[in-house]
Amino acid sequence: MPDKPSPHKKTDRIIAGVAIAVGGGLAVYAILQATGFADQFVPPNDPGPGDTVAQLEALEGAAAETRALIGFTRGDEAWTRHEAAGRRRGFLVSTNLVLRRGATPDDDVVIDLDKEEPMLRPPIPNEWLVRHNLQYEYANVGELDPDRDFFSNLEEYEFGLALGTEFDPQDPASHPPRHFLLTFTGTEEEPYRLQYSSGQGNEFFFRREAQERADRWSTLAILGETFGGRNVDMDRFLVEEARVEEREIEGMTITETKGVVTVIDSTRPEGHPLRRFEVTEGETIDLPVIQAVFDYPPTPGRPLIVNELQPFTLPGTDGPRYTLTAVDGNSATLEYAENGEIHQLVIPIAGRAQP
């Protein structure tokens, strides 16, 4: 017995027929539109059919415009005479325009970053901001440190200007010398007590008093020869001259004879107040170790404490070597050698050195 036709097959044939009819109608419409397109679009100045002279003139005009356009794209003199920010402009070169908001709409200023004035973020030039791809849309762009080398954008610009070089604020390896990060915060002192115990002729007995046992020492010094401790301060001091003085004993009518020696401390430079000193027999002189305390951003929370006249290097660097040659409550002076020359760096209290 034959199968009964499915009602779904009949529905499918109806749908297919409708689709064919709609598709055919769309195709006929598209063909009719295409045949009439040429009549709808007439180029400007298009000469009519059979007008040979007008056709030639139109072609010549199109050729001239094409040659001019080619000249613009190649950068011919006719186009590139225009200049901005000190450089010649080519075809389709954009210009950076920024709207700087004022207190009122009347105070708004449109700034062309291809020009020197007005500056968007003074004193940093517009050209420098753009060339180093800085976030000039932020008002505090000068305070930012995109390469995290502890120098702000403004510092890298100003130090580069002062030092006659160019620092890249986007490159952590390109920055001013690290010593410009030091902030002098104050001084500390450690006592250094040297006693002239006794002397006779050209021989003198000295001893150093110290809290740490390893720092204590005593020795016999000879006139004109260096002396010091065996493990510390070896050959640091020299007895330059000796004399005898008579002094009245306080409250008595008699006098006593005391030896007085002049000693040179070789660790202190000429001109230092304790480079050359006198000490009387039986007395003690304090030669304090003065320390300068610096804040150093690469080691936050760990101040850099430097002894006077003791060479040191900055943490995390391999040079140069610095020496604290002078320090007081107002400033600290560092010396360092570079390219065979000795340089001085004066750091004011609560401030940084400037080039």
Short mmCIF file of C-alpha atoms in Angstrom, two decimals:
data_model
loop_
_atom_site.label_atom_id
_atom_site.label_comp_id
_atom_site.label_asym_id
_atom_site.label_seq_id
_atom_site.Cartn_x
_atom_site.Cartn_y
_atom_site.Cartn_z
CA MET A 1 0.00 0.00 0.00
CA PRO A 2 1.58 3.38 -1.01
CA ASP A 3 2.63 5.84 1.70
CA LYS A 4 0.37 8.79 2.38
CA PRO A 5 1.92 12.12 1.22
CA SER A 6 3.35 14.18 4.11
CA PRO A 7 1.65 17.60 4.63
CA HIS A 8 5.13 19.10 5.30
CA LYS A 9 6.30 18.42 1.73
CA LYS A 10 3.42 20.42 0.30
CA THR A 11 4.29 23.38 2.55
CA ASP A 12 7.94 23.24 1.48
CA ARG A 13 6.97 23.45 -2.19
CA ILE A 14 4.87 26.55 -1.54
CA ILE A 15 7.69 28.31 0.31
CA ALA A 16 10.18 27.50 -2.44
CA GLY A 17 7.86 28.89 -5.09
CA VAL A 18 7.38 32.15 -3.22
CA ALA A 19 11.16 32.52 -2.76
CA ILE A 20 11.77 32.02 -6.51
CA ALA A 21 9.17 34.63 -7.37
CA VAL A 22 10.61 37.22 -4.95
CA GLY A 23 14.18 36.55 -6.11
CA GLY A 24 13.22 36.94 -9.73
CA GLY A 25 11.51 40.24 -9.00
CA LEU A 26 14.57 41.63 -7.21
CA ALA A 27 16.82 40.58 -10.08
CA VAL A 28 14.64 42.36 -12.64
CA TYR A 29 14.59 45.52 -10.48
CA ALA A 30 18.40 45.51 -10.13
CA ILE A 31 18.86 45.19 -13.90
CA LEU A 32 16.51 48.11 -14.57
CA GLN A 33 18.32 50.30 -12.01
CA ALA A 34 21.73 49.45 -13.47
CA THR A 35 20.67 50.38 -17.00
CA GLY A 36 19.47 53.78 -15.79
CA PHE A 37 22.52 54.57 -13.57
CA ALA A 38 24.47 56.32 -16.28
CA ASP A 39 21.58 58.75 -16.82
CA GLN A 40 21.40 59.57 -13.08
CA PHE A 41 25.13 60.34 -12.65
CA VAL A 42 26.48 63.08 -14.85
CA PRO A 43 29.97 64.32 -13.94
CA PRO A 44 30.33 68.12 -13.65
CA ASN A 45 31.37 69.86 -16.86
CA ASP A 46 30.86 66.62 -18.81
CA PRO A 47 30.62 67.62 -22.48
CA GLY A 48 27.70 66.36 -24.49
CA PRO A 49 28.06 63.61 -27.06
CA GLY A 50 29.78 64.68 -30.28
CA ASP A 51 31.37 67.84 -28.76
CA THR A 52 35.00 66.97 -29.55
CA VAL A 53 36.54 70.34 -28.58
CA ALA A 54 34.79 70.38 -25.22
CA GLN A 55 35.90 66.79 -24.58
CA LEU A 56 39.56 67.66 -25.24
CA GLU A 57 39.38 70.71 -22.98
CA ALA A 58 37.85 68.65 -20.18
CA LEU A 59 40.59 66.03 -20.49
CA GLU A 60 43.29 68.71 -20.40
CA GLY A 61 41.77 70.24 -17.25
CA ALA A 62 41.67 66.84 -15.54
CA ALA A 63 45.32 66.23 -16.50
CA ALA A 64 46.39 69.60 -15.04
CA GLU A 65 44.61 68.87 -11.75
CA THR A 66 46.22 65.43 -11.61
CA ARG A 67 49.71 66.89 -12.14
CA ALA A 68 49.11 69.43 -9.38
CA LEU A 69 47.96 66.71 -7.00
CA ILE A 70 51.02 64.61 -7.82
CA GLY A 71 53.17 67.64 -7.04
CA PHE A 72 51.52 68.04 -3.66
CA THR A 73 52.03 64.41 -2.71
CA ARG A 74 55.67 64.49 -3.79
CA GLY A 75 56.36 67.58 -1.71
CA ASP A 76 57.08 70.04 -4.54
CA GLU A 77 58.01 73.59 -3.62
CA ALA A 78 54.52 74.88 -4.40
CA TRP A 79 53.12 72.96 -1.42
CA THR A 80 56.00 72.69 1.04
CA ARG A 81 56.63 76.41 1.34
CA HIS A 82 54.37 76.23 4.40
CA GLU A 83 56.32 75.82 7.64
CA ALA A 84 55.29 75.14 11.23
CA ALA A 85 57.38 74.70 14.38
CA GLY A 86 60.56 75.16 12.35
CA ARG A 87 59.93 72.36 9.85
CA ARG A 88 58.41 72.13 6.36
CA ARG A 89 54.99 70.60 6.10
CA GLY A 90 54.01 67.97 3.52
CA PHE A 91 50.75 66.71 2.06
CA LEU A 92 48.06 65.61 4.55
CA VAL A 93 50.12 66.45 7.68
CA SER A 94 47.94 66.77 10.77
CA THR A 95 48.39 69.43 13.48
CA ASN A 96 48.06 68.78 17.22
CA LEU A 97 45.46 71.14 18.66
CA VAL A 98 44.62 71.13 22.36
CA LEU A 99 41.89 73.11 24.12
CA ARG A 100 43.15 74.48 27.43
CA ARG A 101 40.19 75.29 29.63
CA GLY A 102 40.10 78.60 31.45
CA ALA A 103 38.07 79.87 34.39
CA THR A 104 35.30 80.79 31.95
CA PRO A 105 34.58 79.79 28.35
CA ASP A 106 35.99 83.16 27.25
CA ASP A 107 39.32 82.16 28.83
CA ASP A 108 39.60 78.90 26.87
CA VAL A 109 42.67 78.79 24.63
CA VAL A 110 43.25 76.57 21.60
CA ILE A 111 46.95 75.62 21.61
CA ASP A 112 48.82 74.44 18.52
CA LEU A 113 51.44 72.00 19.80
CA ASP A 114 53.42 72.46 16.56
CA LYS A 115 54.16 76.04 17.65
CA GLU A 116 56.34 77.32 20.46
CA GLU A 117 53.78 79.72 21.88
CA PRO A 118 51.60 79.59 23.77
CA MET A 119 53.02 76.77 25.90
CA LEU A 120 50.60 74.14 27.11
CA ARG A 121 52.64 73.08 30.17
CA PRO A 122 55.26 75.78 30.81
CA PRO A 123 58.18 75.74 31.20
CA ILE A 124 58.28 72.48 29.19
CA PRO A 125 58.14 73.31 25.44
CA ASN A 126 55.27 71.91 23.38
CA GLU A 127 57.68 70.24 20.97
CA TRP A 128 59.45 68.41 23.86
CA LEU A 129 56.14 67.11 25.20
CA VAL A 130 55.11 65.74 21.80
CA ARG A 131 58.53 64.35 20.85
CA HIS A 132 58.77 62.33 24.07
CA ASN A 133 55.15 61.16 23.84
CA LEU A 134 54.24 62.54 27.28
CA GLN A 135 50.73 62.70 28.69
CA TYR A 136 50.37 66.44 28.14
CA GLU A 137 46.62 66.23 28.74
CA TYR A 138 47.44 66.07 32.47
CA ALA A 139 48.11 69.41 34.15
CA ASN A 140 50.75 67.78 36.38
CA VAL A 141 52.66 66.15 33.52
CA GLY A 142 55.85 67.88 34.73
CA GLU A 143 55.63 66.02 38.05
CA LEU A 144 55.11 62.59 36.50
CA ASP A 145 57.90 60.01 36.19
CA PRO A 146 56.88 57.54 33.44
CA ASP A 147 60.22 55.70 33.35
CA ARG A 148 60.45 55.50 37.19
CA ASP A 149 64.06 56.67 37.39
CA PHE A 150 63.17 59.04 40.30
CA PHE A 151 63.51 62.14 38.09
CA SER A 152 60.30 63.89 37.05
CA ASN A 153 59.63 64.94 33.46
CA LEU A 154 60.32 68.55 34.41
CA GLU A 155 63.63 67.63 36.08
CA GLU A 156 64.78 65.62 33.06
CA TYR A 157 64.00 68.59 30.81
CA GLU A 158 65.59 71.27 33.05
CA PHE A 159 68.67 69.23 33.99
CA GLY A 160 69.23 68.35 30.34
CA LEU A 161 68.99 72.02 29.44
CA ALA A 162 71.47 73.01 32.17
CA LEU A 163 73.92 70.18 31.40
CA GLY A 164 73.76 70.62 27.62
CA THR A 165 72.42 67.15 26.93
CA GLU A 166 69.12 65.40 26.19
CA PHE A 167 67.48 63.03 28.66
CA ASP A 168 64.64 60.76 27.57
CA PRO A 169 61.87 60.73 30.21
CA GLN A 170 60.59 57.45 28.75
CA ASP A 171 63.93 55.61 29.15
CA PRO A 172 64.96 54.52 32.69
CA ALA A 173 68.60 54.36 31.58
CA SER A 174 68.56 58.01 30.44
CA HIS A 175 68.58 60.41 33.38
CA PRO A 176 70.70 63.10 35.09
CA PRO A 177 73.57 62.02 37.40
CA ARG A 178 72.23 60.23 40.49
CA HIS A 179 73.85 62.66 42.93
CA PHE A 180 71.18 65.20 42.00
CA LEU A 181 68.71 62.97 43.89
CA LEU A 182 70.45 63.56 47.25
CA THR A 183 68.60 65.77 49.75
CA PHE A 184 70.72 66.97 52.69
CA THR A 185 68.61 66.52 55.85
CA GLY A 186 71.08 67.22 58.70
CA THR A 187 74.25 66.25 60.53
CA GLU A 188 75.29 63.81 63.23
CA GLU A 189 78.50 63.65 65.25
CA GLU A 190 80.46 60.80 66.81
CA PRO A 191 83.13 61.73 69.40
CA TYR A 192 86.79 61.00 68.72
CA ARG A 193 88.85 61.68 71.85
CA LEU A 194 92.66 61.82 71.54
CA GLN A 195 94.76 62.26 74.69
CA TYR A 196 98.37 63.51 74.90
CA SER A 197 99.41 61.63 78.04
CA SER A 198 103.03 62.64 78.49
CA GLY A 199 106.18 63.56 76.65
CA GLN A 200 109.92 63.95 77.04
CA GLY A 201 112.40 65.24 74.50
CA ASN A 202 111.23 64.09 71.05
CA GLU A 203 109.00 61.28 72.32
CA PHE A 204 105.32 61.62 73.16
CA PHE A 205 102.74 59.18 74.41
CA PHE A 206 99.22 59.30 72.88
CA ARG A 207 96.11 57.24 73.44
CA ARG A 208 92.67 57.18 71.90
CA GLU A 209 89.63 56.75 74.11
CA ALA A 210 86.64 54.96 72.54
CA GLN A 211 83.58 53.03 73.59
CA GLU A 212 84.37 50.19 71.23
CA ARG A 213 87.39 48.16 72.35
CA ALA A 214 88.54 47.67 68.76
CA ASP A 215 88.80 51.45 68.31
CA ARG A 216 91.00 52.07 71.38
CA TRP A 217 94.74 52.33 71.01
CA SER A 218 97.87 53.83 72.56
CA THR A 219 101.27 54.47 71.02
CA LEU A 220 104.59 56.25 71.37
CA ALA A 221 105.03 59.02 68.80
CA ILE A 222 108.30 60.49 67.56
CA LEU A 223 108.67 64.14 66.53
CA GLY A 224 108.31 64.44 62.72
CA GLU A 225 107.02 60.91 62.26
CA THR A 226 103.49 59.63 61.67
CA PHE A 227 101.62 57.65 64.29
CA GLY A 228 98.23 56.08 65.00
CA GLY A 229 96.61 52.81 65.99
CA ARG A 230 97.77 49.52 64.61
CA ASN A 231 94.36 48.42 63.34
CA VAL A 232 92.68 51.81 62.99
CA ASP A 233 94.05 55.28 62.19
CA MET A 234 97.48 53.91 61.22
CA ASP A 235 99.82 56.78 60.21
CA ARG A 236 96.93 59.24 60.50
CA PHE A 237 98.68 61.78 62.76
CA LEU A 238 102.07 63.49 62.82
CA VAL A 239 103.72 65.56 65.59
CA GLU A 240 104.85 68.64 63.72
CA GLU A 241 106.46 70.56 66.59
CA ALA A 242 106.73 70.55 70.38
CA ARG A 243 107.44 73.18 73.02
CA VAL A 244 107.33 73.68 76.75
CA GLU A 245 105.15 76.26 78.47
CA GLU A 246 104.97 77.41 82.06
CA ARG A 247 101.50 77.92 83.43
CA GLU A 248 100.24 79.19 86.73
CA ILE A 249 98.25 76.69 88.72
CA GLU A 250 94.83 78.09 89.37
CA GLY A 251 94.47 79.35 92.94
CA MET A 252 98.18 78.97 93.68
CA THR A 253 101.27 81.16 93.35
CA ILE A 254 103.42 78.51 91.72
CA THR A 255 103.77 77.54 88.08
CA GLU A 256 104.09 74.22 86.32
CA THR A 257 105.82 73.21 83.11
CA LYS A 258 103.71 71.56 80.46
CA GLY A 259 104.58 70.23 77.05
CA VAL A 260 102.50 71.46 74.11
CA VAL A 261 102.56 69.67 70.77
CA THR A 262 101.21 70.66 67.36
CA VAL A 263 99.68 67.70 65.55
CA ILE A 264 98.60 67.31 61.92
CA ASP A 265 95.59 65.12 61.04
CA SER A 266 96.33 63.87 57.52
CA THR A 267 92.74 62.78 56.89
CA ARG A 268 91.50 66.37 56.86
CA PRO A 269 92.20 68.70 53.92
CA GLU A 270 94.17 71.92 54.12
CA GLY A 271 92.02 74.70 55.48
CA HIS A 272 89.96 72.39 57.67
CA PRO A 273 89.78 73.75 61.27
CA LEU A 274 90.99 70.43 62.67
CA ARG A 275 93.65 69.73 60.06
CA ARG A 276 96.27 71.21 62.48
CA PHE A 277 95.64 71.44 66.22
CA GLU A 278 97.48 71.90 69.54
CA VAL A 279 97.08 69.72 72.61
CA THR A 280 98.70 70.15 76.04
CA GLU A 281 100.30 67.37 78.01
CA GLY A 282 97.74 65.55 80.14
CA GLU A 283 94.78 66.94 78.21
CA THR A 284 92.34 65.44 75.70
CA ILE A 285 91.07 66.94 72.45
CA ASP A 286 87.86 65.91 70.75
CA LEU A 287 88.19 65.34 67.00
CA PRO A 288 84.55 64.45 66.26
CA VAL A 289 83.58 62.35 63.27
CA ILE A 290 80.96 64.48 61.53
CA GLN A 291 78.35 62.71 59.46
CA ALA A 292 75.94 64.10 56.89
CA VAL A 293 72.52 62.51 56.54
CA PHE A 294 70.92 62.38 53.09
CA ASP A 295 67.56 61.26 51.82
CA TYR A 296 68.05 59.11 48.72
CA PRO A 297 64.82 58.12 46.87
CA PRO A 298 66.15 54.81 45.40
CA THR A 299 66.50 53.54 49.03
CA PRO A 300 63.26 54.82 50.63
CA GLY A 301 63.19 54.68 54.42
CA ARG A 302 66.95 54.12 54.60
CA PRO A 303 68.83 57.43 54.89
CA LEU A 304 72.35 57.59 53.52
CA ILE A 305 74.77 58.46 56.35
CA VAL A 306 78.19 59.65 55.15
CA ASN A 307 81.27 60.24 57.28
CA GLU A 308 83.25 63.39 56.66
CA LEU A 309 86.30 62.72 54.48
CA GLN A 310 85.39 59.06 53.97
CA PRO A 311 84.95 58.09 50.28
CA PHE A 312 81.64 56.46 49.33
CA THR A 313 79.55 55.51 46.31
CA LEU A 314 75.80 55.83 45.88
CA PRO A 315 73.85 52.61 46.56
CA GLY A 316 73.13 50.61 43.44
CA THR A 317 75.82 52.34 41.35
CA ASP A 318 79.42 51.54 40.49
CA GLY A 319 80.72 55.10 40.72
CA PRO A 320 81.90 57.75 40.86
CA ARG A 321 83.36 57.91 44.37
CA TYR A 322 82.36 60.92 46.45
CA THR A 323 83.98 62.52 49.49
CA LEU A 324 82.21 64.69 52.03
CA THR A 325 84.77 67.50 52.32
CA ALA A 326 82.74 69.98 54.38
CA VAL A 327 79.49 69.98 56.29
CA ASP A 328 77.65 72.28 58.68
CA GLY A 329 74.10 73.19 59.55
CA ASN A 330 73.61 74.98 56.23
CA SER A 331 75.06 72.74 53.54
CA ALA A 332 77.13 69.68 52.67
CA THR A 333 79.91 69.75 50.09
CA LEU A 334 80.84 66.67 48.09
CA GLU A 335 83.81 66.26 45.78
CA TYR A 336 84.17 63.70 42.99
CA ALA A 337 86.44 63.07 40.04
CA GLU A 338 85.12 62.84 36.48
CA ASN A 339 87.07 62.85 33.23
CA GLY A 340 90.25 63.67 35.13
CA GLU A 341 88.74 66.76 36.76
CA ILE A 342 87.65 67.38 40.36
CA HIS A 343 84.07 68.62 40.73
CA GLN A 344 82.30 70.11 43.73
CA LEU A 345 78.68 69.55 44.62
CA VAL A 346 77.09 71.84 47.22
CA ILE A 347 73.82 70.52 48.65
CA PRO A 348 71.80 72.98 50.78
CA ILE A 349 70.01 71.86 53.91
CA ALA A 350 66.57 70.41 53.08
CA GLY A 351 67.35 70.74 49.37
CA ARG A 352 69.12 69.22 46.38
CA ALA A 353 72.15 70.32 44.39
CA GLN A 354 71.63 72.16 41.13
CA PRO A 355 73.86 71.89 38.02
#
